[in-house]
Amino acid sequence: MCGRYASMSTRDDLLAAYDTATTVGDELPPSYNIAPTQHVNVVLERAPRHEPDAEPIRQINSTVKWGLVPSWAKDPKIGSRMINARSETVTSKPAFKAAAARRRCILPADGYFEWMKDENGRKIPFFLHADKPIAMAGLYELWPNPELPEDHPDRWLWTCTVLTRPATDVAGHIHDRCPVLLPEPFVGPWLDPTLTDRDDVDALLNSIPEPHLQPYEVSTAVNNPRNNSPELLLPVNT
């Protein structure tokens, strides 16, 4: 699974990395310990709100909360239980299949945290990273708040989830699942909102190569989501 990650890229960094045309929301500060239900940066493509037939525009949206709330949910608190979606079933599960067909996104990150039990049952945190920022495949949804009028600026709650897959390589020794990471050639196809056939989405997911990340042990201070500083990414001397 993926329950914590770090993202230090500035908005300008993301605009350049993803060749993005526009932004939504205020810029988020760097975070070294992003936790569920927090606002995160996502990259997505969609037509302008009042021009549904216009060409989709790639955007950085920082108003999105981590933890997907399906549009049909009665209570948005369900999002805290939907921070991850299994890539193997994402096109068939009721909570995710609509978003998998039409609302795919990317969560930019510099790496993510995972915990491994030692011989004494103690959970040891690790930071998994590559030699450059990573692109985690995700889905996003818009939930209409029934208590607010249709023209209210806060009526629509934006939320997202991170796709996961069976972990292999080094990551598989730490946890049996890891995020779906998109190499650069897969960014465009994944964000393409015209790709709506669920079989085609499954085929795209199945063609994404396995990630190869490097892990190192970090301080248990990361266990507390209130801790958020660069020191969380320092390796523990062993």
Tab-separated table of C-alpha atoms in Angstrom:
chain	number	residue	atom	x	y	z
A	1	MET	CA	0.000	0.000	0.000
A	2	CYS	CA	0.974	3.652	0.049
A	3	GLY	CA	-0.026	5.531	3.188
A	4	ARG	CA	2.599	8.280	3.416
A	5	TYR	CA	4.774	10.017	0.882
A	6	ALA	CA	6.968	13.072	0.375
A	7	SER	CA	6.788	15.759	-2.287
A	8	MET	CA	9.173	18.702	-2.311
A	9	SER	CA	8.654	19.961	-5.872
A	10	THR	CA	7.522	23.548	-6.248
A	11	ARG	CA	4.631	24.485	-8.479
A	12	ASP	CA	7.097	25.769	-11.070
A	13	ASP	CA	8.901	22.422	-10.920
A	14	LEU	CA	5.628	20.595	-11.604
A	15	LEU	CA	4.573	22.952	-14.381
A	16	ALA	CA	7.850	22.272	-16.153
A	17	ALA	CA	7.959	18.529	-15.466
A	18	TYR	CA	4.435	17.871	-16.737
A	19	ASP	CA	4.191	20.570	-19.423
A	20	THR	CA	1.113	21.888	-17.665
A	21	ALA	CA	-1.070	24.698	-19.003
A	22	THR	CA	-2.806	25.950	-15.873
A	23	THR	CA	-3.136	25.633	-12.101
A	24	VAL	CA	-6.048	25.378	-9.678
A	25	GLY	CA	-5.814	26.393	-6.030
A	26	ASP	CA	-3.040	27.928	-3.982
A	27	GLU	CA	0.477	26.524	-4.123
A	28	LEU	CA	1.134	23.867	-1.496
A	29	PRO	CA	4.376	24.014	0.497
A	30	PRO	CA	6.867	21.139	0.334
A	31	SER	CA	5.838	18.237	2.558
A	32	TYR	CA	8.050	15.471	3.904
A	33	ASN	CA	5.235	13.434	5.450
A	34	ILE	CA	2.031	13.647	3.418
A	35	ALA	CA	-0.786	11.750	5.135
A	36	PRO	CA	-4.314	10.722	4.097
A	37	THR	CA	-7.048	13.407	4.065
A	38	GLN	CA	-4.481	16.159	3.459
A	39	HIS	CA	-4.546	18.364	0.359
A	40	VAL	CA	-2.119	17.181	-2.315
A	41	ASN	CA	-0.977	18.191	-5.775
A	42	VAL	CA	-2.433	16.182	-8.624
A	43	VAL	CA	-1.871	16.420	-12.370
A	44	LEU	CA	-4.943	15.823	-14.519
A	45	GLU	CA	-6.518	16.658	-17.857
A	46	ARG	CA	-10.090	17.858	-18.247
A	47	ALA	CA	-12.097	20.382	-20.221
A	48	PRO	CA	-12.736	23.784	-18.614
A	49	ARG	CA	-15.626	23.657	-16.143
A	50	HIS	CA	-17.983	25.797	-18.220
A	51	GLU	CA	-16.835	24.415	-21.574
A	52	PRO	CA	-17.367	20.643	-21.389
A	53	ASP	CA	-16.952	20.238	-25.150
A	54	ALA	CA	-13.642	22.095	-25.307
A	55	GLU	CA	-10.252	20.441	-25.598
A	56	PRO	CA	-8.983	18.983	-22.308
A	57	ILE	CA	-6.357	21.077	-20.534
A	58	ARG	CA	-3.564	19.650	-18.410
A	59	GLN	CA	-3.547	21.247	-14.971
A	60	ILE	CA	-1.961	21.140	-11.537
A	61	ASN	CA	-4.754	21.012	-8.953
A	62	SER	CA	-3.861	21.579	-5.303
A	63	THR	CA	-7.423	21.537	-3.930
A	64	VAL	CA	-7.636	17.729	-3.934
A	65	LYS	CA	-7.778	15.685	-0.718
A	66	TRP	CA	-6.095	12.290	-0.484
A	67	GLY	CA	-8.775	9.644	0.086
A	68	LEU	CA	-11.281	9.096	-2.706
A	69	VAL	CA	-14.965	9.850	-2.111
A	70	PRO	CA	-17.176	8.344	-4.846
A	71	SER	CA	-19.800	10.692	-6.239
A	72	TRP	CA	-22.559	8.441	-4.851
A	73	ALA	CA	-21.197	8.329	-1.291
A	74	LYS	CA	-23.541	9.500	1.442
A	75	ASP	CA	-20.733	10.467	3.817
A	76	PRO	CA	-17.394	11.945	2.705
A	77	LYS	CA	-15.677	10.272	5.666
A	78	ILE	CA	-15.492	7.152	3.497
A	79	GLY	CA	-12.492	8.763	1.821
A	80	SER	CA	-10.177	7.966	4.741
A	81	ARG	CA	-10.586	4.272	3.844
A	82	MET	CA	-9.938	4.768	0.127
A	83	ILE	CA	-6.425	6.153	-0.034
A	84	ASN	CA	-5.355	3.231	-2.269
A	85	ALA	CA	-6.990	1.284	-5.094
A	86	ARG	CA	-5.769	-2.098	-6.356
A	87	SER	CA	-4.806	-1.795	-10.006
A	88	GLU	CA	-5.933	-5.370	-10.659
A	89	THR	CA	-9.598	-4.560	-9.880
A	90	VAL	CA	-9.816	-0.803	-10.324
A	91	THR	CA	-11.956	-0.991	-13.476
A	92	SER	CA	-14.533	-3.272	-11.865
A	93	LYS	CA	-14.855	-2.132	-8.238
A	94	PRO	CA	-17.937	0.115	-7.811
A	95	ALA	CA	-15.988	2.733	-5.840
A	96	PHE	CA	-13.350	3.177	-8.545
A	97	LYS	CA	-14.572	2.017	-11.949
A	98	ALA	CA	-16.131	5.321	-13.029
A	99	ALA	CA	-12.994	7.270	-12.144
A	100	ALA	CA	-10.775	4.617	-13.756
A	101	ALA	CA	-12.584	5.196	-17.041
A	102	ARG	CA	-12.719	8.992	-17.020
A	103	ARG	CA	-10.863	10.618	-14.124
A	104	ARG	CA	-7.267	9.439	-13.974
A	105	CYS	CA	-4.534	11.588	-12.499
A	106	ILE	CA	-0.951	11.614	-11.274
A	107	LEU	CA	0.276	12.339	-7.755
A	108	PRO	CA	3.841	13.692	-8.058
A	109	ALA	CA	6.212	12.540	-5.312
A	110	ASP	CA	9.861	12.284	-4.388
A	111	GLY	CA	9.332	8.917	-2.733
A	112	TYR	CA	7.064	7.128	-0.292
A	113	PHE	CA	7.278	5.486	3.112
A	114	GLU	CA	6.642	1.863	3.950
A	115	TRP	CA	6.963	-0.147	7.135
A	116	MET	CA	8.519	-3.580	7.618
A	117	LYS	CA	8.288	-5.721	10.749
A	118	ASP	CA	11.563	-6.901	12.262
A	119	GLU	CA	12.072	-10.198	14.097
A	120	ASN	CA	10.599	-8.650	17.243
A	121	GLY	CA	7.461	-7.459	15.504
A	122	ARG	CA	8.559	-3.818	15.592
A	123	LYS	CA	7.594	-1.774	12.528
A	124	ILE	CA	10.626	-0.163	10.878
A	125	PRO	CA	9.960	2.736	8.455
A	126	PHE	CA	11.732	2.897	5.102
A	127	PHE	CA	11.817	5.589	2.444
A	128	LEU	CA	11.637	4.275	-1.127
A	129	HIS	CA	12.842	6.531	-3.916
A	130	ALA	CA	14.332	6.712	-7.397
A	131	ASP	CA	17.053	8.951	-8.792
A	132	LYS	CA	14.440	11.568	-9.713
A	133	PRO	CA	10.845	12.437	-8.711
A	134	ILE	CA	8.249	9.749	-9.339
A	135	ALA	CA	4.746	9.866	-10.835
A	136	MET	CA	2.207	7.798	-8.897
A	137	ALA	CA	-0.825	6.756	-10.923
A	138	GLY	CA	-4.066	7.849	-9.313
A	139	LEU	CA	-7.761	8.515	-9.761
A	140	TYR	CA	-9.773	11.549	-8.778
A	141	GLU	CA	-13.433	12.156	-8.033
A	142	LEU	CA	-15.801	15.060	-7.416
A	143	TRP	CA	-18.354	14.644	-4.643
A	144	PRO	CA	-21.334	17.039	-4.534
A	145	ASN	CA	-22.174	18.237	-1.027
A	146	PRO	CA	-25.977	17.867	-0.841
A	147	GLU	CA	-26.182	20.514	1.885
A	148	LEU	CA	-24.828	23.266	-0.379
A	149	PRO	CA	-26.551	24.925	-3.360
A	150	GLU	CA	-25.322	24.080	-6.845
A	151	ASP	CA	-23.677	27.476	-7.321
A	152	HIS	CA	-21.812	27.398	-3.996
A	153	PRO	CA	-18.006	27.549	-4.527
A	154	ASP	CA	-17.445	24.730	-2.003
A	155	ARG	CA	-20.161	22.398	-3.285
A	156	TRP	CA	-17.721	20.038	-5.008
A	157	LEU	CA	-15.199	18.095	-2.947
A	158	TRP	CA	-12.191	16.946	-4.969
A	159	THR	CA	-10.536	13.735	-3.763
A	160	CYS	CA	-8.028	11.193	-5.072
A	161	THR	CA	-6.523	7.772	-4.516
A	162	VAL	CA	-3.187	6.106	-5.343
A	163	LEU	CA	-3.166	2.920	-7.413
A	164	THR	CA	-1.123	0.004	-6.101
A	165	ARG	CA	0.270	-3.208	-7.559
A	166	PRO	CA	2.092	-6.293	-6.229
A	167	ALA	CA	5.581	-5.266	-5.148
A	168	THR	CA	8.644	-6.916	-6.607
A	169	ASP	CA	12.351	-6.229	-6.531
A	170	VAL	CA	13.627	-4.630	-3.312
A	171	ALA	CA	10.236	-3.154	-2.427
A	172	GLY	CA	8.737	-6.625	-2.187
A	173	HIS	CA	10.929	-7.434	0.805
A	174	ILE	CA	9.444	-4.509	2.723
A	175	HIS	CA	5.769	-4.731	1.773
A	176	ASP	CA	3.809	-6.887	-0.644
A	177	ARG	CA	2.349	-3.898	-2.506
A	178	CYS	CA	3.690	-0.660	-3.941
A	179	PRO	CA	2.337	2.318	-5.905
A	180	VAL	CA	1.864	2.095	-9.658
A	181	LEU	CA	4.627	4.351	-10.986
A	182	LEU	CA	4.389	5.866	-14.448
A	183	PRO	CA	7.523	6.174	-16.605
A	184	GLU	CA	7.480	9.324	-18.743
A	185	PRO	CA	6.076	7.619	-21.904
A	186	PHE	CA	3.020	6.510	-19.903
A	187	VAL	CA	2.135	9.935	-18.509
A	188	GLY	CA	0.243	11.133	-21.596
A	189	PRO	CA	-1.774	7.931	-22.134
A	190	TRP	CA	-2.667	7.718	-18.440
A	191	LEU	CA	-3.949	11.295	-18.308
A	192	ASP	CA	-5.790	11.083	-21.651
A	193	PRO	CA	-9.501	11.601	-20.796
A	194	THR	CA	-10.562	10.211	-24.177
A	195	LEU	CA	-9.337	6.769	-23.093
A	196	THR	CA	-12.612	5.558	-21.576
A	197	ASP	CA	-12.868	1.867	-22.463
A	198	ARG	CA	-12.185	-0.141	-19.308
A	199	ASP	CA	-10.506	-2.955	-21.219
A	200	ASP	CA	-8.118	-0.409	-22.706
A	201	VAL	CA	-7.432	1.004	-19.243
A	202	ASP	CA	-6.656	-2.494	-17.989
A	203	ALA	CA	-4.366	-3.073	-20.956
A	204	LEU	CA	-2.537	0.181	-20.214
A	205	LEU	CA	-2.112	-0.755	-16.562
A	206	ASN	CA	-0.826	-4.205	-17.479
A	207	SER	CA	1.779	-2.676	-19.806
A	208	ILE	CA	3.354	-0.415	-17.167
A	209	PRO	CA	6.761	-1.816	-16.210
A	210	GLU	CA	7.617	-2.737	-12.648
A	211	PRO	CA	9.235	0.053	-10.646
A	212	HIS	CA	12.791	-0.251	-9.372
A	213	LEU	CA	13.271	1.806	-6.246
A	214	GLN	CA	15.930	2.107	-3.589
A	215	PRO	CA	14.923	1.905	0.073
A	216	TYR	CA	16.676	3.032	3.221
A	217	GLU	CA	15.636	3.033	6.849
A	218	VAL	CA	14.437	6.320	8.347
A	219	SER	CA	13.506	7.566	11.805
A	220	THR	CA	10.301	6.419	13.495
A	221	ALA	CA	9.473	10.115	13.804
A	222	VAL	CA	7.689	9.681	10.478
A	223	ASN	CA	5.090	7.570	12.288
A	224	ASN	CA	3.508	10.766	13.603
A	225	PRO	CA	1.865	12.714	10.758
A	226	ARG	CA	2.331	15.928	12.720
A	227	ASN	CA	6.075	15.615	12.151
A	228	ASN	CA	7.016	17.234	8.870
A	229	SER	CA	10.613	18.272	8.307
A	230	PRO	CA	13.532	17.376	5.988
A	231	GLU	CA	15.077	15.299	8.790
A	232	LEU	CA	12.425	12.656	8.174
A	233	LEU	CA	14.185	11.738	4.932
A	234	LEU	CA	17.603	11.251	6.494
A	235	PRO	CA	18.856	7.645	6.560
A	236	VAL	CA	19.169	5.988	9.946
A	237	ASN	CA	22.762	4.957	10.616
A	238	THR	CA	22.914	1.208	11.085
